[in-house]
Coordinates of N, CA and C in Angstrom, one line a residue:
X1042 N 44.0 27.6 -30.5 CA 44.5 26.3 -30.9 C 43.9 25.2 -30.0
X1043 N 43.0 24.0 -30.6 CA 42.4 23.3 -29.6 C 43.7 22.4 -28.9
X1044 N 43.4 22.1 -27.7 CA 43.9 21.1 -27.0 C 43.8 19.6 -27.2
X1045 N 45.3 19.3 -27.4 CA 45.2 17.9 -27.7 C 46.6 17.4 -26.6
X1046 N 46.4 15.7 -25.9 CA 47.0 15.5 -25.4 C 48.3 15.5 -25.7
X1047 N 48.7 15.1 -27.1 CA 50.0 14.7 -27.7 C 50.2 15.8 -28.5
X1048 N 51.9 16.5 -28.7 CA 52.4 17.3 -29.1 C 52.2 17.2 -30.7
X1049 N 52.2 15.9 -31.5 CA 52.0 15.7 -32.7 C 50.9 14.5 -32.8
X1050 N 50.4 15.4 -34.1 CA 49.2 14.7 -34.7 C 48.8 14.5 -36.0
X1051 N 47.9 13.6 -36.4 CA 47.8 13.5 -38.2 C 46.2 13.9 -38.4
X1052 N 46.1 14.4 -39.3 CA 44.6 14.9 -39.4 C 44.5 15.2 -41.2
X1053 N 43.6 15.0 -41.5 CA 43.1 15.1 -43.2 C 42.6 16.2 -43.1
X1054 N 43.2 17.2 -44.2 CA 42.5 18.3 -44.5 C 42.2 18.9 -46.0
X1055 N 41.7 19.7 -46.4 CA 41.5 20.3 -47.3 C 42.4 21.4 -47.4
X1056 N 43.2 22.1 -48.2 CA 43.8 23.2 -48.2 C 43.2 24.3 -49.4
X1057 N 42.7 25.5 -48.0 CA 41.7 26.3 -48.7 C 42.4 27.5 -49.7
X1058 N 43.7 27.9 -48.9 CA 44.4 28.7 -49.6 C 46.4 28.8 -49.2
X1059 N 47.1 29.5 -49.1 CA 48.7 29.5 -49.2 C 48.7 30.9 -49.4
X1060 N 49.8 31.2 -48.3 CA 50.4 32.9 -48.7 C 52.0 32.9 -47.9
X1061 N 53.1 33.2 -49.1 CA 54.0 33.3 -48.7 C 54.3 33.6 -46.9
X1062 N 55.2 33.2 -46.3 CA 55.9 33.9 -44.9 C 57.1 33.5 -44.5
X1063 N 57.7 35.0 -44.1 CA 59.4 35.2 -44.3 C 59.8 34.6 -45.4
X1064 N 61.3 33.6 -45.4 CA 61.8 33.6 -46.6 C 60.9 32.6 -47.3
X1065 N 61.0 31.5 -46.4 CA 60.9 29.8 -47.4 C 60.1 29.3 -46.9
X1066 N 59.0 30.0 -45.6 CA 58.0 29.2 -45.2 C 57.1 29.7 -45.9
X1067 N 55.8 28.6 -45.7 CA 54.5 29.5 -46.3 C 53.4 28.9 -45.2
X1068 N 52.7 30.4 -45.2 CA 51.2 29.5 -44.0 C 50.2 29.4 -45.0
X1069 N 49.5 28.0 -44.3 CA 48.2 27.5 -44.9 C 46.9 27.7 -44.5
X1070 N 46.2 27.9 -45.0 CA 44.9 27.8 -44.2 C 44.4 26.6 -45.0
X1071 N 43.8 25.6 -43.6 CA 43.2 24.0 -43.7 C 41.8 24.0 -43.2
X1072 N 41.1 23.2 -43.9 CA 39.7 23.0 -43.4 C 39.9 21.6 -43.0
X1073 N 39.9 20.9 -41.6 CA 39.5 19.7 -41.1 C 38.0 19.8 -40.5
X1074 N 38.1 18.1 -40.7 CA 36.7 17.7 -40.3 C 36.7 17.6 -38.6
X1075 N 38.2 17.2 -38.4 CA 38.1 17.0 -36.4 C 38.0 18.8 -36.1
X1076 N 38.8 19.2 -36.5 CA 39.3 21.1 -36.1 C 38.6 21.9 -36.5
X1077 N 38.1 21.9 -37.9 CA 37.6 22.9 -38.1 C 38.8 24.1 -39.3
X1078 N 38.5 25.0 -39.6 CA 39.4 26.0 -40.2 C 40.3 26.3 -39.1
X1079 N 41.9 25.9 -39.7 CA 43.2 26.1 -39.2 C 44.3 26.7 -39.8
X1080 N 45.1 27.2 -39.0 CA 46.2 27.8 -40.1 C 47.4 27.3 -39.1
X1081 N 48.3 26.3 -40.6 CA 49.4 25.9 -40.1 C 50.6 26.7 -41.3
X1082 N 52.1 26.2 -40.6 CA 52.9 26.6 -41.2 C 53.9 25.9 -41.4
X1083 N 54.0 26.1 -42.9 CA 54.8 24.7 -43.5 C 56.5 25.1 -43.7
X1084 N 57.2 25.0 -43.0 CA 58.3 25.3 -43.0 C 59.7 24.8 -44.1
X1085 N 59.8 25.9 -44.8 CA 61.1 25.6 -45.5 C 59.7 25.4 -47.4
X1086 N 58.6 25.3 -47.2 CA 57.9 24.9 -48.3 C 58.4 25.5 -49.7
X1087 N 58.8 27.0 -49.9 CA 59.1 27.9 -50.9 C 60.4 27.1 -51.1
X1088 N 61.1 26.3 -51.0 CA 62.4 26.0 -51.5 C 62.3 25.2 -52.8
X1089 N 63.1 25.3 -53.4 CA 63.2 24.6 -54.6 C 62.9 22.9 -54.2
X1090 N 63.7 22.5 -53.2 CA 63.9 20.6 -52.9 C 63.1 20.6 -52.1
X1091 N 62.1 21.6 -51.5 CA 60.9 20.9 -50.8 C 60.2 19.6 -51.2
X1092 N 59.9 19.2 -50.3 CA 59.0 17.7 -50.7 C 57.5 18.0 -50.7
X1093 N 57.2 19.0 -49.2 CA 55.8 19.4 -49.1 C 55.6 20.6 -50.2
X1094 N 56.2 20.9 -51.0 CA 55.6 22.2 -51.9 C 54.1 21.7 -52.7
X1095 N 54.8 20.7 -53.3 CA 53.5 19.7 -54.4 C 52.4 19.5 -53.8
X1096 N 51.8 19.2 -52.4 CA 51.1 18.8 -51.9 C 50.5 19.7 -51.3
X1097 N 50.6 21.2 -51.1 CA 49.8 22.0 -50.4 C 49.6 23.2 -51.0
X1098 N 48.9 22.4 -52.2 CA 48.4 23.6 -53.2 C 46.6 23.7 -52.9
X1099 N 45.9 24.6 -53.3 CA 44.9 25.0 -53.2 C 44.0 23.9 -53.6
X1100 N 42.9 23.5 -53.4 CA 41.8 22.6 -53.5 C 42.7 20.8 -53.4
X1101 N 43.6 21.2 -52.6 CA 44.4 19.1 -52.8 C 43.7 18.6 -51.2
X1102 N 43.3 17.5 -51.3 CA 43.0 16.8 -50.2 C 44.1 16.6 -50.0
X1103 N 45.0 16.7 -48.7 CA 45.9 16.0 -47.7 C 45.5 15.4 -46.5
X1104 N 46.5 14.2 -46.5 CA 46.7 13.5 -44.9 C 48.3 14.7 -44.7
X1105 N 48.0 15.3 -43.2 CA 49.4 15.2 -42.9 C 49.9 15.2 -41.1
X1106 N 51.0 15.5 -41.2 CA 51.7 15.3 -39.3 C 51.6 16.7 -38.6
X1107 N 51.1 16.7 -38.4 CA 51.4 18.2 -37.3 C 51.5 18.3 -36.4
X1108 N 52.7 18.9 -35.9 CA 53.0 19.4 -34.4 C 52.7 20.8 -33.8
X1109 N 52.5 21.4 -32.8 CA 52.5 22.0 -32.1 C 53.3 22.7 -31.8
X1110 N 53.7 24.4 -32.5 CA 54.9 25.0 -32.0 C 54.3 25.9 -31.0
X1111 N 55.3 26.9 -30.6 CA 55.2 27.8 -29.6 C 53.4 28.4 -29.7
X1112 N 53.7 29.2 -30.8 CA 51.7 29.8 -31.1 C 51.6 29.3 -32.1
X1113 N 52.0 28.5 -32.6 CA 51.2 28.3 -34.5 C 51.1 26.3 -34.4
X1114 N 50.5 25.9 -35.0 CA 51.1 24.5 -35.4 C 51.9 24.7 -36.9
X1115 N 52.5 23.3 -36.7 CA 54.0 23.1 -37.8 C 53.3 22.5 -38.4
X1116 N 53.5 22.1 -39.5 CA 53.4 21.2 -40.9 C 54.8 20.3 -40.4
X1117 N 54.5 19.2 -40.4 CA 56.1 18.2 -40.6 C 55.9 17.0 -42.1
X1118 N 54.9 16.7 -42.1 CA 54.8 16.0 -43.7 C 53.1 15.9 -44.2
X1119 N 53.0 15.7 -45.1 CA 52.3 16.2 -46.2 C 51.8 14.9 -47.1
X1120 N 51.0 14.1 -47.4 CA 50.9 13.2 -48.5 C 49.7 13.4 -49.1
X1121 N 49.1 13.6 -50.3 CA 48.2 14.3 -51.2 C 47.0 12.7 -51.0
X1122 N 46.1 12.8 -50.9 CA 44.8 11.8 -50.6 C 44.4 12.3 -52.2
X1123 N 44.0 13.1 -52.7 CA 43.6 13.2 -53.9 C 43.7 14.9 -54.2
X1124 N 44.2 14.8 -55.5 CA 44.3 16.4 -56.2 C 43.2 17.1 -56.7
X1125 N 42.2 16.8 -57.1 CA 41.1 16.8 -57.7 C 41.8 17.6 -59.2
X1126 N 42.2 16.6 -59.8 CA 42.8 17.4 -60.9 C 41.7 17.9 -62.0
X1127 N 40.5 17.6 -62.0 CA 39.7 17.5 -62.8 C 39.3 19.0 -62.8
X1128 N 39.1 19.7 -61.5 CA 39.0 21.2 -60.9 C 40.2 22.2 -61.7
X1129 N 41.2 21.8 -62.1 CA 42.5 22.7 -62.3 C 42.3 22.5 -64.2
X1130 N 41.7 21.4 -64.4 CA 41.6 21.5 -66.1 C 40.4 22.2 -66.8
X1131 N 39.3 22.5 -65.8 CA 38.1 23.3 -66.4 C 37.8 24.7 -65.9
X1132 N 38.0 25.2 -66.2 CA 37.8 27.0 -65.6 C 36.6 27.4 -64.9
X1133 N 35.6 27.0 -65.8 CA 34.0 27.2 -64.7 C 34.7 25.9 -63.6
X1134 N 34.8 25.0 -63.4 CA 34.6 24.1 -62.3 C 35.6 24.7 -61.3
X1135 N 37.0 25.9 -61.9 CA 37.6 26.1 -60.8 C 37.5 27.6 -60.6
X1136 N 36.5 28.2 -60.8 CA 35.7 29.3 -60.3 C 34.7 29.1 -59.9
X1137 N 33.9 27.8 -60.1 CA 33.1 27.4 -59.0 C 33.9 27.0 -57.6
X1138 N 34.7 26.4 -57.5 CA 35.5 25.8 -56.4 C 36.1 26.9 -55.4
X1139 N 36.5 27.8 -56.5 CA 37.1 29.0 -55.6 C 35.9 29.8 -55.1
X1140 N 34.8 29.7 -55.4 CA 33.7 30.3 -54.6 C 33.2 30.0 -53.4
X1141 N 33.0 28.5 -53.7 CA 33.2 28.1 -52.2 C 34.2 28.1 -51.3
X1142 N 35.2 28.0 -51.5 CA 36.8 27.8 -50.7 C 36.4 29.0 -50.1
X1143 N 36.0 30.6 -50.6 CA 36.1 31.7 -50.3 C 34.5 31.9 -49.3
X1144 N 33.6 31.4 -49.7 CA 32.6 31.1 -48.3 C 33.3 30.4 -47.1
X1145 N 34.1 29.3 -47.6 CA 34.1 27.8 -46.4 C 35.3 29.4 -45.2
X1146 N 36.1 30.0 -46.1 CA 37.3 31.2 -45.5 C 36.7 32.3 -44.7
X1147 N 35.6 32.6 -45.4 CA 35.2 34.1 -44.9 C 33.7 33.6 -43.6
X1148 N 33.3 32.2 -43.8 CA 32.1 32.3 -42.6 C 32.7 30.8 -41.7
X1149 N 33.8 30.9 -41.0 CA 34.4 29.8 -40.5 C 35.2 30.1 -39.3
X1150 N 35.2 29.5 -37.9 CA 36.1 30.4 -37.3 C 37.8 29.7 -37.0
X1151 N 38.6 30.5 -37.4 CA 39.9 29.9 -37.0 C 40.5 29.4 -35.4
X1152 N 40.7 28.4 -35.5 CA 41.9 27.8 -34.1 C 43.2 28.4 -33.9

């Protein structure tokens, strides 16, 4: 986890992929331009009234807040910069997308 002075921070990311953890959280893995490939955890996300569910789906640009827990960073909010909805309506363009997302995952090193 790199070192930053302040316990929370905002950073724009890409979100490359999402896999359930424990009940209602889910971890993400993020591609930033400051960090680099990161994996944060979005707490409470799997709930029905989540607010951040919408916003941390696969190929959505986000701005979001993140803090600093014990070993992981938190997710605390989430605001969608753009969805690329155009990717989720054409099948070649989102099996092209998912090919890269699966290079940017597999040759990237995590924080």
């Amino acid at each position: 986890m790199p070192e930053t002075q302040f316990r929370s921070f905002r950073v724009e990311a890409v979100v490359l992929r999402h896999s359930d953890y424990g009940e209602a959280d889910r971890l993400l893995t993020l591609y930033t331009r400051q960090l680099g490939k990161i994996r944060v955890i979005a707490k409470g996300a799997r709930k029905i009234a989540s607010r951040k569910a919408g916003h941390i789906e696969p190929f959505t640009h986000v701005r979001m807040q993140v803090s600093k827990g014990r070993d992981m960073l938190i997710l605390t909010q989430a605001d969608t910069v753009d969805a690329y909805l155009p990717l989720r309506e054409d099948l070649i363009l989102t099996i092209h997308s998912c090919y890269v997302l699966e290079v940017v995952v597999m040759f990237s090193f995590v924080y």
